[in-house]
Coordinates of C-alpha atoms in Angstrom, one line a residue:
M25 CA -14.9 -89.4 -28.8
Q26 CA -17.9 -91.4 -28.9
F27 CA -19.4 -89.8 -25.7
N28 CA -18.9 -86.7 -27.6
T29 CA -20.8 -87.8 -31.2
L30 CA -23.4 -89.0 -28.8
F31 CA -23.8 -85.5 -27.0
Y32 CA -24.0 -83.8 -30.2
I33 CA -26.3 -85.5 -31.8
F34 CA -28.6 -85.1 -28.5
I35 CA -27.6 -81.4 -29.0
F36 CA -29.1 -81.3 -32.5
L37 CA -32.0 -83.6 -31.9
C38 CA -33.5 -81.5 -29.3
I39 CA -32.6 -78.5 -31.3
V40 CA -34.0 -79.6 -34.8
P41 CA -37.8 -79.4 -33.2
I42 CA -37.5 -75.9 -32.5
N43 CA -36.1 -75.1 -35.7
V44 CA -39.4 -76.8 -37.5
A45 CA -42.1 -75.7 -35.3
N46 CA -40.2 -71.8 -35.9
A47 CA -40.6 -72.6 -39.8
A48 CA -44.0 -73.9 -39.4
A49 CA -45.4 -70.7 -38.3
K50 CA -46.7 -68.9 -41.8
K51 CA -45.9 -65.7 -42.8
L52 CA -48.9 -63.0 -43.4
L53 CA -48.3 -60.3 -45.1
F54 CA -51.0 -57.8 -43.9
C55 CA -51.5 -54.4 -45.8
Y56 CA -53.2 -51.6 -44.8
E57 CA -52.9 -47.8 -46.3
D58 CA -50.1 -45.4 -46.0
K59 CA -52.5 -42.4 -44.8
E60 CA -53.8 -42.2 -41.4
I61 CA -57.0 -43.7 -40.8
A62 CA -57.7 -43.2 -37.1
P63 CA -58.9 -44.9 -34.9
M64 CA -57.7 -48.3 -37.1
F65 CA -54.0 -46.9 -38.1
L66 CA -52.1 -44.0 -37.2
G67 CA -49.1 -42.2 -38.9
T68 CA -48.2 -41.9 -42.5
G69 CA -46.0 -43.4 -45.1
Q70 CA -44.4 -46.5 -45.1
E71 CA -43.2 -46.6 -41.6
I72 CA -44.7 -49.1 -39.3
P73 CA -45.1 -47.2 -36.0
I74 CA -43.7 -49.3 -32.9
Q75 CA -45.8 -47.3 -30.1
R76 CA -49.6 -46.9 -30.8
P77 CA -49.8 -48.0 -34.4
G78 CA -53.5 -48.0 -34.3
A79 CA -56.2 -50.0 -32.7
S80 CA -56.5 -52.5 -35.7
A81 CA -52.9 -52.9 -35.9
D82 CA -52.9 -53.6 -31.8
V83 CA -55.9 -55.8 -32.7
L84 CA -53.9 -58.0 -35.2
R85 CA -50.6 -58.3 -33.2
L86 CA -52.5 -59.7 -30.2
L87 CA -54.1 -61.9 -32.6
D88 CA -50.3 -62.9 -34.0
D89 CA -49.7 -63.7 -30.3
A90 CA -52.4 -65.7 -29.5
V91 CA -52.9 -67.8 -33.0
D92 CA -50.4 -70.7 -33.3
G93 CA -49.1 -71.1 -36.9
V94 CA -48.9 -67.2 -38.4
D95 CA -46.5 -64.6 -38.2
I96 CA -48.5 -61.4 -39.5
E97 CA -46.0 -58.9 -40.9
F98 CA -47.0 -55.6 -41.9
V99 CA -46.3 -53.3 -45.1
R100 CA -48.1 -50.0 -45.7
K101 CA -49.5 -49.2 -49.6
P102 CA -52.1 -46.6 -51.2
W103 CA -55.3 -48.4 -50.8
R104 CA -55.9 -49.2 -54.0
R105 CA -52.2 -50.8 -54.3
C106 CA -53.3 -52.9 -51.0
L107 CA -56.4 -54.3 -52.9
K108 CA -54.6 -54.7 -56.1
D109 CA -51.8 -56.7 -54.4
L110 CA -54.2 -58.8 -52.6
E111 CA -56.3 -59.8 -56.1
S112 CA -52.4 -60.8 -57.7
N113 CA -51.5 -62.3 -54.1
K114 CA -48.5 -60.6 -53.5
V115 CA -49.8 -59.7 -50.4
N116 CA -52.0 -61.8 -47.9
A117 CA -54.4 -60.1 -46.2
V118 CA -56.4 -56.5 -45.3
I119 CA -59.2 -55.3 -43.2
A120 CA -62.1 -54.4 -45.5
S121 CA -65.9 -53.6 -45.6
F122 CA -67.6 -55.4 -48.1
R123 CA -68.7 -54.1 -51.2
E124 CA -70.5 -56.2 -54.1
G125 CA -67.5 -57.8 -56.5
R126 CA -65.2 -57.5 -53.9
E127 CA -65.6 -61.0 -53.2
Q128 CA -64.1 -62.0 -56.4
I129 CA -60.7 -60.6 -54.8
A130 CA -61.0 -60.9 -51.3
V131 CA -62.4 -63.7 -48.8
Y132 CA -64.6 -62.6 -46.3
P133 CA -65.9 -64.9 -43.5
M134 CA -69.6 -65.8 -44.8
D135 CA -72.5 -67.0 -43.4
E136 CA -74.9 -69.6 -44.6
D137 CA -76.6 -67.1 -46.7
A138 CA -73.5 -66.3 -48.7
K139 CA -73.2 -62.7 -46.7
P140 CA -70.1 -61.4 -44.8
N141 CA -71.0 -63.0 -41.0
A142 CA -71.1 -60.0 -38.5
Q143 CA -69.6 -62.0 -35.7
F144 CA -66.9 -62.4 -37.3
A145 CA -66.0 -58.1 -37.8
I146 CA -62.8 -57.2 -36.3
S147 CA -64.3 -53.6 -36.2
K148 CA -68.2 -52.4 -35.8
F149 CA -68.6 -48.7 -36.0
G150 CA -71.7 -46.1 -36.1
S151 CA -71.0 -43.1 -38.3
C152 CA -73.1 -39.8 -37.0
L153 CA -73.2 -36.9 -38.2
L154 CA -71.9 -34.0 -35.8
G155 CA -73.3 -30.4 -34.9
R156 CA -75.0 -27.7 -33.0
D157 CA -78.2 -27.7 -31.4
K158 CA -79.7 -25.1 -34.3
F159 CA -78.6 -27.6 -36.6
R160 CA -79.8 -30.6 -35.2
S161 CA -83.2 -29.2 -34.7
Q162 CA -83.3 -28.3 -38.5
W163 CA -82.0 -31.1 -39.8
Q164 CA -85.1 -33.2 -38.3
S165 CA -87.3 -30.9 -41.5
R166 CA -84.7 -31.4 -44.3
D167 CA -87.4 -32.9 -46.3
K168 CA -88.5 -29.2 -46.8
F169 CA -85.5 -28.2 -48.6
N170 CA -84.7 -28.8 -52.0
T171 CA -81.3 -27.2 -52.1
K172 CA -78.2 -27.7 -50.6
T173 CA -78.8 -26.5 -47.2
F174 CA -76.3 -27.2 -44.9
T175 CA -72.1 -27.3 -45.1
I176 CA -70.4 -30.2 -43.5
A177 CA -66.8 -30.8 -43.4
V178 CA -64.8 -33.8 -44.0
P179 CA -61.6 -35.2 -44.6
S180 CA -60.3 -34.8 -48.2
G181 CA -60.7 -38.5 -49.7
Y182 CA -63.0 -39.4 -47.1
G183 CA -66.0 -38.9 -49.3
L184 CA -69.9 -39.6 -48.4
S185 CA -71.9 -42.0 -48.0
A186 CA -74.6 -43.0 -50.3
V187 CA -76.9 -42.3 -47.8
L188 CA -75.6 -38.7 -47.3
K189 CA -75.1 -38.1 -51.2
K190 CA -78.8 -37.5 -51.2
E191 CA -78.9 -35.1 -48.4
P192 CA -79.4 -31.1 -48.3
L193 CA -75.2 -31.0 -47.5
F194 CA -72.6 -28.9 -49.4
V195 CA -69.2 -30.6 -49.0
H196 CA -66.1 -28.7 -48.1
E197 CA -63.3 -30.9 -47.7
T198 CA -60.3 -30.4 -45.0
V199 CA -57.1 -31.6 -45.0
S200 CA -57.2 -33.7 -41.5
K201 CA -60.3 -35.0 -39.4
E202 CA -58.9 -32.8 -36.8
N203 CA -59.1 -29.6 -39.4
A204 CA -62.7 -30.4 -39.8
F205 CA -63.6 -30.5 -36.0
E206 CA -62.0 -27.1 -35.9
L207 CA -64.5 -25.6 -38.8
L208 CA -67.3 -27.1 -36.7
N209 CA -66.1 -25.8 -33.6
K210 CA -65.5 -22.4 -35.0
G211 CA -69.0 -22.2 -36.6
V212 CA -67.4 -21.8 -40.2
V213 CA -69.6 -25.0 -41.2
D214 CA -72.8 -26.5 -39.6
S215 CA -71.7 -30.3 -39.2
S216 CA -68.8 -32.9 -39.5
I217 CA -69.1 -36.7 -38.8
D218 CA -67.4 -38.6 -36.5
I219 CA -67.5 -42.4 -35.0
C220 CA -70.0 -42.5 -32.8
Q221 CA -70.5 -46.2 -31.5
V222 CA -68.1 -49.1 -31.4
D223 CA -70.3 -52.4 -31.5
K224 CA -73.2 -50.9 -29.0
I225 CA -70.8 -48.6 -27.1
K226 CA -71.1 -45.0 -27.6
A227 CA -68.5 -42.9 -28.4
S228 CA -66.9 -39.7 -29.8
S229 CA -63.1 -38.2 -30.8
Y230 CA -64.8 -34.6 -31.3
P231 CA -62.3 -32.9 -28.9
Y232 CA -64.3 -30.0 -27.7
S233 CA -66.0 -30.1 -24.7
D234 CA -66.9 -26.4 -24.2
T235 CA -69.9 -26.6 -27.0
D236 CA -73.2 -27.8 -27.8
V237 CA -71.9 -30.1 -30.4
K238 CA -73.2 -33.6 -30.1
A239 CA -73.9 -36.4 -32.3
L240 CA -77.2 -37.1 -34.3
F241 CA -78.2 -40.5 -33.2
P242 CA -79.3 -42.7 -34.5
P243 CA -76.1 -43.9 -36.6
Y244 CA -76.8 -42.9 -40.5
E245 CA -74.5 -46.0 -41.5
F246 CA -73.0 -49.0 -39.9
T247 CA -69.8 -50.1 -40.9
L248 CA -68.4 -53.5 -40.4
G249 CA -64.2 -54.3 -41.0
Y250 CA -63.6 -57.7 -41.6
L251 CA -60.1 -59.8 -41.9
V252 CA -60.0 -60.9 -45.6
F253 CA -57.5 -62.9 -47.1
S254 CA -56.4 -63.3 -50.8
H255 CA -58.0 -66.1 -52.2
Q256 CA -54.8 -68.1 -52.8
F257 CA -53.9 -68.0 -49.3
Y258 CA -57.3 -69.0 -48.1
E259 CA -57.1 -72.1 -50.7
N260 CA -53.6 -73.0 -49.3
H261 CA -54.1 -72.5 -45.7
P262 CA -57.9 -72.9 -44.9
T263 CA -57.7 -73.8 -41.3
L264 CA -55.1 -71.2 -40.3
S265 CA -57.8 -68.5 -41.8
H266 CA -60.6 -70.0 -40.2
K267 CA -58.7 -70.3 -36.5
M268 CA -57.9 -66.0 -37.0
W269 CA -61.6 -65.8 -38.0
Q270 CA -62.4 -67.6 -34.8
W271 CA -60.4 -65.7 -32.6
V272 CA -61.6 -62.3 -33.7
S273 CA -65.0 -63.5 -33.2
E274 CA -64.2 -64.4 -29.3
F275 CA -62.0 -61.0 -28.8
D276 CA -63.5 -58.0 -27.6
T277 CA -62.3 -55.2 -29.9
A278 CA -64.3 -52.9 -28.9
P279 CA -62.1 -51.4 -25.2
I280 CA -59.5 -50.8 -28.2
Y281 CA -60.9 -48.9 -30.4
I282 CA -62.9 -46.5 -27.9
D283 CA -59.2 -46.0 -26.3
Y284 CA -58.0 -44.7 -29.3
L285 CA -60.8 -42.2 -30.0
N286 CA -60.7 -41.1 -25.9
S287 CA -57.1 -40.5 -26.8
A288 CA -57.6 -38.3 -29.5
K289 CA -59.5 -35.7 -27.6
Q290 CA -56.9 -33.5 -26.6
P291 CA -58.2 -30.8 -24.4
K292 CA -58.8 -27.5 -26.0
N293 CA -60.9 -24.1 -25.1

């Protein structure tokens, strides 16, 4: 009887450290938009795709595996709801670009000048206008035009950056990026928009290879996406937060984003 008791105590002591280690992993609730934003996140609605969820989701899954002490759980909501829930700590993290005032609801990896440190960005995109030779040539002399001269197809909800809003562009909204590319290919519009650079590598998801449509370099805009935390999560777990930022800074995310961009190119004639 004494032997059995000692045996069970031994087994219990062996199991307890494992359970404590598992319990020590902090759940991080990550929120992202319930609309497709390729190549970052694919699919729509609240469902989290298991296969090919998007480049940013893949990167976060790799982070989850690599960093001890964190267990990432994904949830999808409208983007404004994600930000609102981050502010109220109903979710713990999102991936977001930096905008003035957003630091009031999110903690960014800041440098000594109190600005987001690009070294810790999880995504670095350059965006370019797309167009045929004629458009690219005329675009160079666009300062001569005083009215909306060129038509540009952009997905609904995308919006134009502050830079492009000042340009002579008439915006034609489409239901998707694929539809915008189709209109450009058919000559219905003069231009569209595409990610043309990932970090320092040129890239494209434009699927039509039998036209003279090309990107206008240099990119008109660079966008950096940061893994940001709610203030409460960061205050409670500063060491863990910095461990995740450090992993991002050391991991080359560009090949994953480029792979998704390339896979979006379906042969079209």
